[in-house]
Amino acid sequence: MSKKMIGYIITALLVGALIFIMVENSTGQKKSVETPITQASQADALQEEEGLEQYSLAPDFTLETLAGETVTLSELKGKKVILNFWATWCPPCKAEMPHMESYYSKLTDEDQVELIAVNVTESERRGIGEVEKFVASYELSFPIPLDKTAEVTHTYGVFSMPTTYMIDTEGRIAQKVIGPLDEKTLNELVDSMD
């Protein structure tokens, strides 16, 4: 078999694997199980471990923002959190940023919603300077934590950008969205969370 043919086979396998992963992520549905609530089941729920499955606790993290402040996810419990992962070189990220900024600019304290846009800084070829230029050119005002080692990105299993996790007021993952979001979709996703 020629090297060219082997290359085609490997490419086809990779594309097939990516399609499989995308289909699996988009078809995840909430399973309803009716069980009586007892003290034992409440205790079990309190000891639930964090994870990336829908309705599991979102893994906690602390990152420094572009502005030099720190963001700790667990400190936002009680609010709905839009946790977005992005990079400056990502065309779909560029497409969604004006929608993110428009949505964020309309939030009030009563909304109890926070938008956290984690820059996967480890993937930025030109470093933090490129992130600063990007943020300035899009006039972004929401917090931009910097994932300099991609540790948080890997913890959340982010392979494609942008990827957004919707986290409810209890700190649980309500939904994962791969791809760009517009303002209307952001509103709908936030409204659907508790």
PDB file of C-alpha atoms in Angstrom:
ATOM      1  CA  MET A   1       0.000   0.000   0.000  1.00  0.00           C
ATOM      2  CA  SER A   2       1.359   3.448  -0.856  1.00  0.00           C
ATOM      3  CA  LYS A   3       2.054   6.190   1.688  1.00  0.00           C
ATOM      4  CA  LYS A   4      -0.610   8.296   0.032  1.00  0.00           C
ATOM      5  CA  MET A   5      -3.258   5.572   0.529  1.00  0.00           C
ATOM      6  CA  ILE A   6      -2.256   5.144   4.192  1.00  0.00           C
ATOM      7  CA  GLY A   7      -2.632   8.906   4.624  1.00  0.00           C
ATOM      8  CA  TYR A   8      -6.161   8.771   3.161  1.00  0.00           C
ATOM      9  CA  ILE A   9      -7.116   5.921   5.482  1.00  0.00           C
ATOM     10  CA  ILE A  10      -5.816   7.729   8.569  1.00  0.00           C
ATOM     11  CA  THR A  11      -7.619  10.928   7.556  1.00  0.00           C
ATOM     12  CA  ALA A  12     -10.874   9.028   7.016  1.00  0.00           C
ATOM     13  CA  LEU A  13     -10.558   7.378  10.435  1.00  0.00           C
ATOM     14  CA  LEU A  14      -9.939  10.726  12.139  1.00  0.00           C
ATOM     15  CA  VAL A  15     -12.899  12.372  10.412  1.00  0.00           C
ATOM     16  CA  GLY A  16     -15.096   9.400  11.330  1.00  0.00           C
ATOM     17  CA  ALA A  17     -14.014   9.603  14.972  1.00  0.00           C
ATOM     18  CA  LEU A  18     -14.734  13.362  15.110  1.00  0.00           C
ATOM     19  CA  ILE A  19     -18.190  12.875  13.600  1.00  0.00           C
ATOM     20  CA  PHE A  20     -18.912  10.096  16.091  1.00  0.00           C
ATOM     21  CA  ILE A  21     -17.866  12.329  19.028  1.00  0.00           C
ATOM     22  CA  MET A  22     -19.975  15.247  17.752  1.00  0.00           C
ATOM     23  CA  VAL A  23     -23.045  13.023  17.310  1.00  0.00           C
ATOM     24  CA  GLU A  24     -22.569  11.543  20.797  1.00  0.00           C
ATOM     25  CA  ASN A  25     -22.311  15.032  22.345  1.00  0.00           C
ATOM     26  CA  SER A  26     -25.330  16.405  20.514  1.00  0.00           C
ATOM     27  CA  THR A  27     -27.643  13.469  21.251  1.00  0.00           C
ATOM     28  CA  GLY A  28     -27.120  13.396  25.038  1.00  0.00           C
ATOM     29  CA  GLN A  29     -30.570  13.579  26.584  1.00  0.00           C
ATOM     30  CA  LYS A  30     -31.662  13.959  30.202  1.00  0.00           C
ATOM     31  CA  LYS A  31     -32.909  10.636  31.492  1.00  0.00           C
ATOM     32  CA  SER A  32     -35.835  10.851  33.856  1.00  0.00           C
ATOM     33  CA  VAL A  33     -35.890   8.387  36.699  1.00  0.00           C
ATOM     34  CA  GLU A  34     -38.696   8.694  39.204  1.00  0.00           C
ATOM     35  CA  THR A  35     -37.602   7.645  42.679  1.00  0.00           C
ATOM     36  CA  PRO A  36     -38.925   8.774  46.018  1.00  0.00           C
ATOM     37  CA  ILE A  37     -36.710  11.327  47.740  1.00  0.00           C
ATOM     38  CA  THR A  38     -35.380   9.949  51.012  1.00  0.00           C
ATOM     39  CA  GLN A  39     -32.783  11.183  53.466  1.00  0.00           C
ATOM     40  CA  ALA A  40     -30.381   8.588  52.086  1.00  0.00           C
ATOM     41  CA  SER A  41     -30.836   9.761  48.485  1.00  0.00           C
ATOM     42  CA  GLN A  42     -30.399  13.376  49.584  1.00  0.00           C
ATOM     43  CA  ALA A  43     -27.125  12.447  51.320  1.00  0.00           C
ATOM     44  CA  ASP A  44     -25.976  10.634  48.167  1.00  0.00           C
ATOM     45  CA  ALA A  45     -26.782  13.718  46.082  1.00  0.00           C
ATOM     46  CA  LEU A  46     -24.727  15.923  48.412  1.00  0.00           C
ATOM     47  CA  GLN A  47     -21.703  13.648  47.955  1.00  0.00           C
ATOM     48  CA  GLU A  48     -21.979  13.579  44.155  1.00  0.00           C
ATOM     49  CA  GLU A  49     -18.590  13.789  42.488  1.00  0.00           C
ATOM     50  CA  GLU A  50     -17.700  16.376  39.921  1.00  0.00           C
ATOM     51  CA  GLY A  51     -17.444  15.345  36.312  1.00  0.00           C
ATOM     52  CA  LEU A  52     -18.289  16.258  32.757  1.00  0.00           C
ATOM     53  CA  GLU A  53     -21.532  14.331  32.371  1.00  0.00           C
ATOM     54  CA  GLN A  54     -24.664  16.390  32.033  1.00  0.00           C
ATOM     55  CA  TYR A  55     -26.073  17.263  35.490  1.00  0.00           C
ATOM     56  CA  SER A  56     -22.789  16.438  37.262  1.00  0.00           C
ATOM     57  CA  LEU A  57     -20.881  19.057  39.223  1.00  0.00           C
ATOM     58  CA  ALA A  58     -18.651  21.207  37.023  1.00  0.00           C
ATOM     59  CA  PRO A  59     -14.963  20.804  37.914  1.00  0.00           C
ATOM     60  CA  ASP A  60     -13.743  23.761  39.949  1.00  0.00           C
ATOM     61  CA  PHE A  61     -10.809  25.906  38.824  1.00  0.00           C
ATOM     62  CA  THR A  62      -9.083  29.181  39.557  1.00  0.00           C
ATOM     63  CA  LEU A  63      -7.481  31.187  36.744  1.00  0.00           C
ATOM     64  CA  GLU A  64      -6.028  34.665  36.442  1.00  0.00           C
ATOM     65  CA  THR A  65      -7.822  36.974  34.029  1.00  0.00           C
ATOM     66  CA  LEU A  66      -6.326  39.216  31.382  1.00  0.00           C
ATOM     67  CA  ALA A  67      -7.092  42.116  33.770  1.00  0.00           C
ATOM     68  CA  GLY A  68      -5.008  40.472  36.538  1.00  0.00           C
ATOM     69  CA  GLU A  69      -7.940  39.371  38.716  1.00  0.00           C
ATOM     70  CA  THR A  70      -8.721  35.767  39.646  1.00  0.00           C
ATOM     71  CA  VAL A  71     -11.830  33.802  38.760  1.00  0.00           C
ATOM     72  CA  THR A  72     -12.812  30.739  40.804  1.00  0.00           C
ATOM     73  CA  LEU A  73     -15.767  28.823  39.408  1.00  0.00           C
ATOM     74  CA  SER A  74     -17.048  27.593  42.795  1.00  0.00           C
ATOM     75  CA  GLU A  75     -17.349  31.210  43.998  1.00  0.00           C
ATOM     76  CA  LEU A  76     -20.017  31.749  41.312  1.00  0.00           C
ATOM     77  CA  LYS A  77     -22.372  29.101  42.759  1.00  0.00           C
ATOM     78  CA  GLY A  78     -25.859  30.586  42.949  1.00  0.00           C
ATOM     79  CA  LYS A  79     -25.471  32.196  39.530  1.00  0.00           C
ATOM     80  CA  LYS A  80     -25.982  30.738  36.069  1.00  0.00           C
ATOM     81  CA  VAL A  81     -22.565  30.549  34.387  1.00  0.00           C
ATOM     82  CA  ILE A  82     -21.760  30.573  30.681  1.00  0.00           C
ATOM     83  CA  LEU A  83     -18.291  28.985  30.538  1.00  0.00           C
ATOM     84  CA  ASN A  84     -16.814  29.509  27.084  1.00  0.00           C
ATOM     85  CA  PHE A  85     -13.469  28.182  25.776  1.00  0.00           C
ATOM     86  CA  TRP A  86     -11.959  30.060  22.815  1.00  0.00           C
ATOM     87  CA  ALA A  87      -8.777  31.179  21.015  1.00  0.00           C
ATOM     88  CA  THR A  88      -7.886  34.190  18.845  1.00  0.00           C
ATOM     89  CA  TRP A  89      -6.991  32.010  15.815  1.00  0.00           C
ATOM     90  CA  CYS A  90     -10.431  30.323  15.768  1.00  0.00           C
ATOM     91  CA  PRO A  91     -12.786  31.758  13.065  1.00  0.00           C
ATOM     92  CA  PRO A  92     -16.008  30.537  14.785  1.00  0.00           C
ATOM     93  CA  CYS A  93     -14.775  32.173  18.019  1.00  0.00           C
ATOM     94  CA  LYS A  94     -14.394  35.444  16.140  1.00  0.00           C
ATOM     95  CA  ALA A  95     -17.942  35.063  14.811  1.00  0.00           C
ATOM     96  CA  GLU A  96     -19.480  34.516  18.250  1.00  0.00           C
ATOM     97  CA  MET A  97     -17.620  37.208  20.236  1.00  0.00           C
ATOM     98  CA  PRO A  98     -19.835  40.150  19.152  1.00  0.00           C
ATOM     99  CA  HIS A  99     -22.885  38.095  20.225  1.00  0.00           C
ATOM    100  CA  MET A 100     -21.250  37.295  23.575  1.00  0.00           C
ATOM    101  CA  GLU A 101     -20.432  40.963  24.171  1.00  0.00           C
ATOM    102  CA  SER A 102     -23.923  42.110  23.185  1.00  0.00           C
ATOM    103  CA  TYR A 103     -25.473  39.534  25.529  1.00  0.00           C
ATOM    104  CA  TYR A 104     -23.111  40.405  28.398  1.00  0.00           C
ATOM    105  CA  SER A 105     -23.642  44.160  28.033  1.00  0.00           C
ATOM    106  CA  LYS A 106     -27.387  43.693  28.693  1.00  0.00           C
ATOM    107  CA  LEU A 107     -26.968  41.670  31.904  1.00  0.00           C
ATOM    108  CA  THR A 108     -27.931  43.236  35.236  1.00  0.00           C
ATOM    109  CA  ASP A 109     -27.184  42.126  38.810  1.00  0.00           C
ATOM    110  CA  GLU A 110     -30.750  40.791  39.077  1.00  0.00           C
ATOM    111  CA  ASP A 111     -30.111  38.369  36.209  1.00  0.00           C
ATOM    112  CA  GLN A 112     -27.604  36.410  38.353  1.00  0.00           C
ATOM    113  CA  VAL A 113     -25.718  35.307  35.200  1.00  0.00           C
ATOM    114  CA  GLU A 114     -21.958  35.344  34.663  1.00  0.00           C
ATOM    115  CA  LEU A 115     -20.118  34.941  31.366  1.00  0.00           C
ATOM    116  CA  ILE A 116     -16.574  33.570  31.677  1.00  0.00           C
ATOM    117  CA  ALA A 117     -14.620  33.281  28.422  1.00  0.00           C
ATOM    118  CA  VAL A 118     -11.525  31.142  29.048  1.00  0.00           C
ATOM    119  CA  ASN A 119      -8.807  31.843  26.504  1.00  0.00           C
ATOM    120  CA  VAL A 120      -6.817  28.704  25.720  1.00  0.00           C
ATOM    121  CA  THR A 121      -3.616  30.742  25.981  1.00  0.00           C
ATOM    122  CA  GLU A 122      -1.378  27.699  25.593  1.00  0.00           C
ATOM    123  CA  SER A 123      -2.563  27.488  21.955  1.00  0.00           C
ATOM    124  CA  GLU A 124      -1.852  31.150  21.157  1.00  0.00           C
ATOM    125  CA  ARG A 125       1.243  31.404  18.940  1.00  0.00           C
ATOM    126  CA  ARG A 126       1.868  35.065  19.721  1.00  0.00           C
ATOM    127  CA  GLY A 127       1.026  34.812  23.429  1.00  0.00           C
ATOM    128  CA  ILE A 128      -0.933  37.146  25.647  1.00  0.00           C
ATOM    129  CA  GLY A 129      -0.217  40.170  23.439  1.00  0.00           C
ATOM    130  CA  GLU A 130      -2.381  38.630  20.722  1.00  0.00           C
ATOM    131  CA  VAL A 131      -5.178  38.016  23.240  1.00  0.00           C
ATOM    132  CA  GLU A 132      -4.991  41.653  24.394  1.00  0.00           C
ATOM    133  CA  LYS A 133      -5.233  42.901  20.780  1.00  0.00           C
ATOM    134  CA  PHE A 134      -8.203  40.589  20.116  1.00  0.00           C
ATOM    135  CA  VAL A 135     -10.063  41.711  23.260  1.00  0.00           C
ATOM    136  CA  ALA A 136      -9.432  45.382  22.426  1.00  0.00           C
ATOM    137  CA  SER A 137     -10.532  45.027  18.795  1.00  0.00           C
ATOM    138  CA  TYR A 138     -13.818  43.342  19.799  1.00  0.00           C
ATOM    139  CA  GLU A 139     -14.237  45.683  22.807  1.00  0.00           C
ATOM    140  CA  LEU A 140     -14.910  42.737  25.123  1.00  0.00           C
ATOM    141  CA  SER A 141     -15.878  43.653  28.689  1.00  0.00           C
ATOM    142  CA  PHE A 142     -16.492  40.232  30.250  1.00  0.00           C
ATOM    143  CA  PRO A 143     -13.838  38.349  32.251  1.00  0.00           C
ATOM    144  CA  ILE A 144     -11.167  36.588  30.138  1.00  0.00           C
ATOM    145  CA  PRO A 145      -9.363  33.993  32.278  1.00  0.00           C
ATOM    146  CA  LEU A 146      -6.104  32.764  30.748  1.00  0.00           C
ATOM    147  CA  ASP A 147      -5.544  28.990  30.626  1.00  0.00           C
ATOM    148  CA  LYS A 148      -1.781  29.247  30.104  1.00  0.00           C
ATOM    149  CA  THR A 149      -1.110  25.505  30.528  1.00  0.00           C
ATOM    150  CA  ALA A 150      -4.439  24.284  29.051  1.00  0.00           C
ATOM    151  CA  GLU A 151      -5.037  22.334  32.277  1.00  0.00           C
ATOM    152  CA  VAL A 152      -8.623  23.592  32.646  1.00  0.00           C
ATOM    153  CA  THR A 153      -9.237  23.076  28.925  1.00  0.00           C
ATOM    154  CA  HIS A 154      -8.144  19.444  29.233  1.00  0.00           C
ATOM    155  CA  THR A 155     -10.151  18.935  32.448  1.00  0.00           C
ATOM    156  CA  TYR A 156     -13.273  20.031  30.562  1.00  0.00           C
ATOM    157  CA  GLY A 157     -12.429  17.798  27.597  1.00  0.00           C
ATOM    158  CA  VAL A 158     -12.386  20.668  25.112  1.00  0.00           C
ATOM    159  CA  PHE A 159     -11.094  19.587  21.697  1.00  0.00           C
ATOM    160  CA  SER A 160     -12.985  21.958  19.388  1.00  0.00           C
ATOM    161  CA  MET A 161     -13.317  25.690  19.793  1.00  0.00           C
ATOM    162  CA  PRO A 162     -15.434  27.361  20.713  1.00  0.00           C
ATOM    163  CA  THR A 163     -16.970  25.042  23.300  1.00  0.00           C
ATOM    164  CA  THR A 164     -19.403  26.392  25.865  1.00  0.00           C
ATOM    165  CA  TYR A 165     -20.649  24.806  29.071  1.00  0.00           C
ATOM    166  CA  MET A 166     -23.883  26.082  30.591  1.00  0.00           C
ATOM    167  CA  ILE A 167     -23.618  25.695  34.386  1.00  0.00           C
ATOM    168  CA  ASP A 168     -26.709  26.029  36.581  1.00  0.00           C
ATOM    169  CA  THR A 169     -27.057  27.772  39.961  1.00  0.00           C
ATOM    170  CA  GLU A 170     -26.096  24.549  41.775  1.00  0.00           C
ATOM    171  CA  GLY A 171     -22.806  24.362  39.874  1.00  0.00           C
ATOM    172  CA  ARG A 172     -23.949  21.487  37.666  1.00  0.00           C
ATOM    173  CA  ILE A 173     -23.363  21.144  33.926  1.00  0.00           C
ATOM    174  CA  ALA A 174     -26.723  21.792  32.265  1.00  0.00           C
ATOM    175  CA  GLN A 175     -25.481  21.610  28.692  1.00  0.00           C
ATOM    176  CA  LYS A 176     -22.397  21.526  26.488  1.00  0.00           C
ATOM    177  CA  VAL A 177     -22.406  23.306  23.134  1.00  0.00           C
ATOM    178  CA  ILE A 178     -19.665  22.842  20.539  1.00  0.00           C
ATOM    179  CA  GLY A 179     -19.522  25.658  18.008  1.00  0.00           C
ATOM    180  CA  PRO A 180     -20.400  29.349  17.968  1.00  0.00           C
ATOM    181  CA  LEU A 181     -23.432  30.755  19.770  1.00  0.00           C
ATOM    182  CA  ASP A 182     -25.501  33.777  18.854  1.00  0.00           C
ATOM    183  CA  GLU A 183     -27.279  36.112  21.285  1.00  0.00           C
ATOM    184  CA  LYS A 184     -30.700  34.511  20.771  1.00  0.00           C
ATOM    185  CA  THR A 185     -29.334  31.034  21.543  1.00  0.00           C
ATOM    186  CA  LEU A 186     -27.512  32.352  24.622  1.00  0.00           C
ATOM    187  CA  ASN A 187     -30.791  33.781  25.922  1.00  0.00           C
ATOM    188  CA  GLU A 188     -32.627  30.512  25.280  1.00  0.00           C
ATOM    189  CA  LEU A 189     -29.932  28.388  26.947  1.00  0.00           C
ATOM    190  CA  VAL A 190     -29.756  30.601  30.037  1.00  0.00           C
ATOM    191  CA  ASP A 191     -33.567  30.752  30.326  1.00  0.00           C
ATOM    192  CA  SER A 192     -33.769  26.945  30.205  1.00  0.00           C
ATOM    193  CA  MET A 193     -31.474  26.557  33.274  1.00  0.00           C
ATOM    194  CA  ASP A 194     -32.458  26.575  36.933  1.00  0.00           C
TER     195      ASP A 194
END
